[in-house]
Structures are given as C-alpha cells and as structure tokens.
Coordinates of C-alpha atoms in Angstrom, one line a residue:
M1 CA 0.1 0.2 0.0
Y2 CA 1.5 3.3 -1.3
K3 CA 1.2 6.4 1.6
M4 CA -0.1 9.9 0.4
L5 CA 0.0 13.4 2.3
I6 CA -2.8 15.9 1.2
A7 CA -1.3 19.8 2.5
D8 CA -3.4 22.8 1.6
D9 CA -4.5 25.7 3.9
E10 CA -8.5 25.5 2.9
R11 CA -9.3 22.8 5.3
I12 CA -12.6 22.1 2.7
V13 CA -10.2 21.3 -0.2
R14 CA -8.2 18.7 2.0
E15 CA -11.1 16.9 3.5
A16 CA -12.9 17.1 0.2
V17 CA -9.7 15.5 -1.3
A18 CA -9.4 12.4 1.4
E19 CA -13.2 11.9 2.1
L20 CA -14.6 12.0 -1.6
I21 CA -12.0 9.6 -3.4
D22 CA -12.0 5.7 -2.2
W23 CA -8.0 5.3 -2.0
E24 CA -8.3 2.5 -0.2
S25 CA -9.4 0.5 -3.2
M26 CA -6.7 2.5 -4.9
D27 CA -4.1 0.7 -2.7
I28 CA -3.5 4.1 -1.1
Q29 CA -3.2 5.1 2.5
I30 CA -3.6 9.0 3.4
V31 CA -1.0 9.7 6.6
G32 CA -1.8 13.1 7.0
L33 CA -3.8 16.1 6.5
C34 CA -1.5 19.4 6.7
R35 CA -2.7 23.2 6.7
N36 CA 1.0 24.4 5.7
G37 CA 4.5 23.4 4.7
L38 CA 5.8 23.3 8.2
E39 CA 3.1 20.6 9.4
A40 CA 3.8 18.6 6.3
L41 CA 7.4 18.4 6.7
D42 CA 6.9 17.2 10.2
V43 CA 4.7 14.2 8.9
I44 CA 6.9 13.6 6.1
M45 CA 9.4 13.2 8.4
D46 CA 7.5 10.7 10.8
A47 CA 5.7 8.8 8.2
A48 CA 7.8 9.0 4.9
P49 CA 5.0 9.0 2.3
D50 CA 5.3 8.0 -1.2
I51 CA 3.1 10.5 -2.6
V52 CA 2.7 14.3 -1.4
M53 CA -0.2 16.4 -2.4
T54 CA 0.2 20.2 -1.7
D55 CA -1.1 23.3 -2.6
I56 CA 1.4 26.1 -3.8
K57 CA 0.4 28.9 -1.8
M58 CA 0.3 28.1 2.1
P59 CA 1.3 30.3 4.9
G60 CA 4.8 29.6 7.0
M61 CA 6.0 27.2 4.1
D62 CA 4.4 27.2 0.6
G63 CA 4.4 24.1 -1.6
L64 CA 7.9 25.0 -3.7
E65 CA 9.7 25.5 -0.5
L66 CA 8.7 22.1 0.9
I67 CA 9.6 20.5 -2.4
G68 CA 12.5 22.1 -2.3
K69 CA 13.3 20.9 1.3
I70 CA 12.0 17.6 0.8
H71 CA 13.9 17.1 -2.4
Q72 CA 17.3 17.5 -0.7
I73 CA 16.2 14.7 1.9
D74 CA 14.5 11.9 -0.1
Q75 CA 14.1 12.4 -4.0
R76 CA 11.8 9.4 -4.0
I77 CA 8.8 11.2 -2.9
Q78 CA 6.3 12.2 -5.8
F79 CA 4.7 15.6 -5.6
I80 CA 1.1 16.6 -7.1
I81 CA 0.9 20.5 -6.8
L82 CA -2.4 22.0 -6.6
S83 CA -2.6 25.3 -7.5
G84 CA -5.3 28.4 -8.0
Y85 CA -2.6 30.4 -10.2
Q86 CA -2.1 29.7 -13.7
E87 CA 1.4 31.1 -13.6
F88 CA 4.0 29.2 -15.5
E89 CA 6.6 30.3 -12.8
F90 CA 5.4 28.0 -10.3
A91 CA 5.4 25.0 -12.7
K92 CA 8.7 25.8 -14.3
K93 CA 10.2 25.9 -10.7
A94 CA 8.3 22.7 -9.7
M95 CA 9.9 20.8 -12.7
Q96 CA 13.1 21.7 -12.0
F97 CA 12.5 19.5 -8.5
G98 CA 11.3 16.6 -10.9
V99 CA 7.6 17.3 -10.0
R100 CA 5.4 16.5 -13.5
H101 CA 1.9 16.7 -11.9
Y102 CA 0.4 20.2 -11.6
L103 CA -3.1 20.4 -11.4
L104 CA -5.3 23.9 -11.4
K105 CA -8.2 24.4 -9.4
P106 CA -10.9 23.9 -9.4
I107 CA -9.7 20.0 -9.6
N108 CA -12.2 17.3 -9.9
E109 CA -11.6 13.6 -8.9
K110 CA -10.7 12.4 -12.2
Q111 CA -7.7 14.3 -12.5
I112 CA -6.6 13.5 -9.2
I113 CA -6.8 9.7 -9.6
D114 CA -5.6 9.6 -12.9
A115 CA -2.2 11.8 -11.7
V116 CA -2.1 9.2 -8.6
Q117 CA -2.1 6.3 -11.0
Q118 CA 0.5 7.6 -13.0
I119 CA 2.5 7.8 -9.8
K120 CA 1.9 4.4 -8.7
Q121 CA 2.3 3.0 -12.5
N122 CA 5.8 4.7 -12.2
F123 CA 6.5 3.1 -9.0
D124 CA 5.7 -0.3 -10.3
D125 CA 7.5 0.2 -13.4
L126 CA 10.7 1.0 -11.6
Q127 CA 10.5 -1.5 -8.6
P128 CA 12.1 -5.1 -9.3
P129 CA 9.6 -8.0 -9.1
V130 CA 11.6 -9.4 -5.9
E131 CA 11.1 -5.7 -4.2
R132 CA 7.6 -5.5 -5.3
L133 CA 6.9 -8.9 -3.6
A134 CA 8.8 -8.1 -0.6
A135 CA 6.5 -4.4 0.0
Q136 CA 3.6 -6.8 -0.6
L137 CA 4.4 -9.5 2.0
V138 CA 5.6 -6.3 4.6
Q139 CA 1.9 -5.1 3.8
A140 CA 0.4 -8.6 4.7
H141 CA 2.3 -8.5 7.6
R142 CA 0.9 -5.3 9.2
Q143 CA -2.7 -6.7 8.4
N144 CA -1.3 -10.0 9.9
D145 CA -3.0 -11.6 6.7
R146 CA -0.8 -15.2 6.5
P147 CA -3.2 -16.6 3.7
A148 CA -2.5 -13.6 1.4
A149 CA 1.2 -13.8 2.3
Q150 CA 1.0 -17.6 1.1
K151 CA -0.7 -16.9 -1.7
L152 CA 1.9 -13.9 -3.1
L153 CA 4.7 -16.5 -2.3
D154 CA 2.7 -19.6 -4.3
E155 CA 2.5 -17.3 -7.1
F156 CA 6.0 -15.7 -7.1
F157 CA 8.0 -19.1 -6.5
A158 CA 5.1 -21.0 -9.2
S159 CA 7.5 -19.2 -11.9
A160 CA 10.9 -20.6 -10.7
P161 CA 12.1 -23.1 -13.6
T162 CA 15.6 -24.7 -11.4
V163 CA 16.6 -24.9 -7.8
Q164 CA 19.0 -22.4 -8.5
I165 CA 16.7 -19.7 -9.6
C166 CA 14.4 -20.4 -6.8
R167 CA 17.4 -20.3 -4.2
S168 CA 18.6 -17.1 -5.5
Q169 CA 15.3 -15.4 -5.3
G170 CA 14.9 -16.4 -2.0
V171 CA 18.2 -14.9 -0.8
M172 CA 16.9 -11.7 -2.4
L173 CA 13.7 -11.6 -1.0
V174 CA 15.1 -12.4 2.7
T175 CA 17.4 -9.9 2.1
S176 CA 15.0 -7.2 1.1
L177 CA 12.8 -8.1 3.9
R178 CA 15.5 -7.9 6.4
S179 CA 15.9 -4.1 5.5
R180 CA 12.1 -3.8 5.6
L181 CA 11.2 -5.6 9.0
N182 CA 13.0 -6.3 12.5
C183 CA 12.9 -10.2 12.1
V184 CA 15.1 -12.0 14.8
D185 CA 15.4 -15.2 12.9
S186 CA 16.3 -13.9 9.8
G187 CA 20.2 -14.9 10.2
N188 CA 18.7 -18.3 10.7
I189 CA 16.9 -18.0 7.3
L190 CA 20.2 -16.8 5.2
K191 CA 22.0 -19.9 6.5
F192 CA 19.0 -21.9 5.3
L193 CA 19.2 -20.8 1.8
D194 CA 22.9 -21.2 1.8
Q195 CA 22.3 -24.6 2.4
L196 CA 19.8 -25.2 -0.5
F197 CA 21.7 -27.5 -3.5
E198 CA 20.4 -28.1 -7.1
N199 CA 20.1 -31.9 -5.8
Q200 CA 17.1 -31.2 -4.3
P201 CA 13.9 -31.5 -6.1
L202 CA 12.5 -27.9 -7.1
Q203 CA 9.2 -28.4 -5.7
A204 CA 10.4 -29.6 -2.5
V205 CA 13.1 -26.4 -2.2
C206 CA 10.2 -23.9 -3.3
D207 CA 7.9 -25.3 -0.6
S208 CA 10.6 -25.3 2.0
L209 CA 11.7 -21.5 1.3
K210 CA 8.1 -20.3 1.3
A211 CA 7.7 -21.9 5.0
Q212 CA 10.6 -20.6 6.1
I213 CA 10.0 -17.2 4.6
L214 CA 6.4 -17.1 6.3
S215 CA 7.7 -18.1 9.8
M216 CA 10.3 -15.3 9.1
I217 CA 7.6 -12.7 8.7
F218 CA 5.2 -13.6 11.2
S219 CA 7.3 -14.8 14.0
E220 CA 6.8 -12.4 17.3
S221 CA 9.9 -9.8 17.0
Q222 CA 11.6 -9.0 20.0
E223 CA 11.9 -5.2 20.2
N224 CA 15.2 -3.8 21.0
L225 CA 14.3 -1.6 23.9
S226 CA 17.1 0.8 23.1
L227 CA 16.3 1.7 19.7
S228 CA 15.1 5.0 20.4
D229 CA 18.5 5.7 22.1
E230 CA 20.3 4.3 19.3
V231 CA 18.1 7.1 16.8
K232 CA 18.9 9.8 19.4
R233 CA 22.4 9.1 19.9
Y234 CA 22.7 9.5 15.7
V235 CA 20.6 12.6 15.6
R236 CA 23.1 14.4 17.9
D237 CA 25.9 13.0 16.2
H238 CA 24.7 14.3 12.6
L239 CA 22.6 17.2 13.6
D240 CA 24.5 19.2 11.0
D241 CA 23.5 17.0 8.2
P242 CA 20.8 19.0 6.1
E243 CA 19.7 15.5 4.7
L244 CA 18.5 14.2 8.5
S245 CA 15.3 12.2 8.5
L246 CA 14.3 9.2 10.1
K247 CA 14.0 7.2 6.7
Y248 CA 17.8 7.6 6.0
I249 CA 18.3 6.5 9.5
A250 CA 16.3 3.6 9.3
E251 CA 17.8 2.2 5.7
N252 CA 21.4 3.5 6.0
Y253 CA 22.2 3.0 10.0
L254 CA 19.9 0.7 11.7
F255 CA 19.1 -1.1 8.2
M256 CA 14.9 -1.7 9.4
N257 CA 11.7 -0.7 8.0
V258 CA 11.1 2.9 8.9
D259 CA 7.3 2.6 9.8
Y260 CA 8.3 0.1 12.2
L261 CA 11.2 2.4 13.2
S262 CA 8.9 5.2 13.8
R263 CA 6.3 3.3 15.6
C264 CA 8.9 2.1 18.3
F265 CA 10.6 5.5 18.7
T266 CA 7.0 7.0 19.4
R267 CA 6.3 4.1 22.0
Q268 CA 9.7 4.8 23.3
A269 CA 10.3 8.2 23.3
G270 CA 7.2 9.1 23.9
E271 CA 6.9 11.8 20.9
K272 CA 7.1 11.8 17.2
F273 CA 10.7 11.8 15.3
S274 CA 10.2 15.3 14.0
S275 CA 9.1 16.4 17.3
Y276 CA 12.4 15.3 18.9
L277 CA 14.5 16.2 15.8
N278 CA 13.0 20.1 15.8
R279 CA 13.5 20.4 19.7
T280 CA 16.8 19.1 19.7
R281 CA 17.9 21.4 16.7
I282 CA 16.0 24.3 18.6
E283 CA 18.0 23.8 21.9
R284 CA 21.4 23.5 20.2
A285 CA 20.9 26.7 18.1
K286 CA 19.8 28.7 21.3
T287 CA 23.2 27.4 23.0
L288 CA 24.9 28.5 19.8
L289 CA 23.1 31.8 19.5
R290 CA 23.9 32.7 23.1
S291 CA 27.5 31.8 22.7
L292 CA 28.1 33.4 19.0
G293 CA 26.0 36.3 19.8
A294 CA 25.1 38.7 16.8
G295 CA 25.6 38.1 13.3
S296 CA 25.8 34.2 13.7
V297 CA 22.2 33.6 12.4
H298 CA 24.0 32.0 9.7
T299 CA 26.6 29.7 11.2
V300 CA 24.1 28.5 13.8
A301 CA 21.5 27.3 10.9
E302 CA 24.7 25.6 9.2
Q303 CA 25.5 23.9 12.7
I304 CA 22.1 22.7 13.2
G305 CA 21.2 21.5 9.5
C306 CA 19.4 24.3 8.1
G307 CA 22.7 26.2 6.4
N308 CA 21.1 25.6 3.0
N309 CA 17.5 26.9 4.1
P310 CA 18.1 29.9 6.7
Q311 CA 14.5 30.8 6.3
Y312 CA 13.0 27.5 7.3
F313 CA 15.6 27.5 10.3
S314 CA 14.1 31.2 11.4
Q315 CA 10.4 29.6 10.7
I316 CA 11.0 26.2 13.3
F317 CA 12.7 28.3 15.6
K318 CA 10.0 31.0 15.9
K319 CA 7.6 28.2 16.0
Y320 CA 9.3 26.8 19.1
T321 CA 10.3 29.9 20.9
G322 CA 7.9 32.7 19.6
L323 CA 10.9 34.8 18.8
T324 CA 13.1 35.0 15.5
P325 CA 17.0 33.9 16.1
T326 CA 17.7 37.6 16.1
Q327 CA 15.2 38.9 18.5
F328 CA 16.6 36.2 20.8
I329 CA 19.9 37.2 20.3
E330 CA 18.5 40.7 21.5
Q331 CA 16.4 39.6 24.3
D332 CA 19.5 37.3 25.6
T333 CA 21.8 40.6 25.5
D334 CA 19.7 43.0 27.3
A335 CA 19.0 40.1 29.9
K336 CA 23.0 40.2 30.3
K337 CA 23.4 43.8 30.6
P338 CA 24.1 44.6 34.4
D339 CA 21.3 46.8 36.1
L340 CA 22.8 50.3 36.4
S341 CA 19.6 51.7 38.1
M342 CA 21.0 51.4 41.7

C-alpha cells in the first residue's frame, strides 16, 4: 500500500480530497492532512509517504519551499501540485525538482485519480519483482494476513524454473525483508538458504523456502528496547546534516523498515521523531546563539542542519520559541546587561 499526504491551507479542499475518493480501493493510505508546509514537513519526517499532494500558496512554508526541502532529503517522494494560480513560473520551478503533475484549481476527482495512478505506475515500473513482492509481504505482515502472504509466495515461486533460480530469488527476497522488517530469525533463514543445493527437487525447495519466509515475517519480534536511544544518538552526532531524516537512519544506519522504526521511536521516546529532531535542533541553536551572539544566525543554521535554508531555520525557531533568532539574541543580550539603576 502506498502512503500519501495532503497539504492545503483550505480545510474544505484537503478534507474533500481525502474523503470523496475511495483511496483504499486504489491501495493508497492517507497518512496526514496538513494546513501548511511546516506541518507537512513534520508528517513527512515521521511517516515517509510515497506521494505528497500540496497546494502552492500556504502560510509559513509554501508548496515549492516544501518540495525543495524534501528534494534534499528524499528524492523518491513524488509530488502533485494543486494551484489556483495559472502562472508558468510556479510550474517551471516545480519541474526543476522533478515534479510532473501540476493541477489547476478547481480540480475534479478524475484529474486527481489519473495523477495518482500515473505515479503508482511509475513506482511499479521502477520496482523489480522481488522488491515488489517484499513490499506486498510487508503489507500482509502489518495486517497479520498469513493467507495473503502464502498466496503471494505461491504465485511468485510457481514461475521458478530451476532450484538455483529459486534459491537466488529467495536470497534476494530475504535480504529485502531484513531491511524492511525487524525479524529476529532472519540470520537463521539466510543460513538455511545457503544449504539449498541443486540435487534437491525443485518443488521441495520452493515449499521449504516459502515456509521459512512465512515463519520469518510472522514470528514474534523482540523489540530492541534501546532503539530510540540509538536514533537519538545518531541525531545528536549528525545534527548538522541537512538530509537527516528517520527514513535515512532506518535504511542506512539501523537497516530496518522506517514504519516499524517510527512506531518504536514514538512508543519508547513518548514523542514523534520530527518533534524530537526539531526540539533538539532548537535547543542546540539557542545554546549556540547565546555563545556566538549577533551576526551568527547563518553559522548556527549550518551547525544544526539548516544552512542551505536559513529561512526555514527562522520559521521553526519562531514556531518553538515565539521569537526569531535575531530577537532571541537581542533578548539574551538585554538580559546580560548589568542593572545600573541602583
């Protein structure tokens, strides 16, 4: 199932898009309805959607700023732009970020459905068969639907012509699942795969392999209780990285499924990843601003991962403190001045 986020400052628009279309029948899950780019960015950092449908004109952070920010973090995400402004400059700038779907308001259901279907087709065309199967098995795992997983595996391995190809596909599939799910026995399955030889009957190998994979994805996982601490440590050590995201940490550091990691982090830390990341950045920014003083805003932005977008730094700083970075420096300077009234 693909995940989609909708961002529009008009409540009636975002709710209409979410409710008037049967997204479930299109294999789409709506993971967020956001009023502006700042809200959308937080949800994207937590939920890692595949598709983002966003208005151009929104307060705080507009659609183009949002696309530019996300383009630095995850170029896999596909965007659909909604706009009431028939200005070519918007479309031209969006196309620089790879956006190919630009819908002018008022929009109808068919336009939206066509755009989403095209994006889904692009995803499917780019996704090799093993990766597609792995994604489907993860979905079956989430829904605890073992019969669906069994059917998927039966259909996939039915086309394997030889034991060697069956084994190769099994290795690729288990490797992909290991990066998507936290399976405690996946190492044993890889050892099992190494023991599959060509002198065994094809059907026996396929049946055994399917049983092992089903056991892997439906076994009880033992959660690493320090998972949130691992994420926090990585954030603290890489806070100056503008591409820092939970998806990056999941895929490149902890090697697990981002949805699973997001749920674990929220449960263990008591807050969403985006909240923790923003709060950590602001706390470090406050410390740096106090020590560096006037003229240091750009330097501080760089040190907390916002150097390529100082305006975004000012926006989230004001969101969390009620002050712009410059106002914070001025207030701190005034507080340090000696009281000469006595």
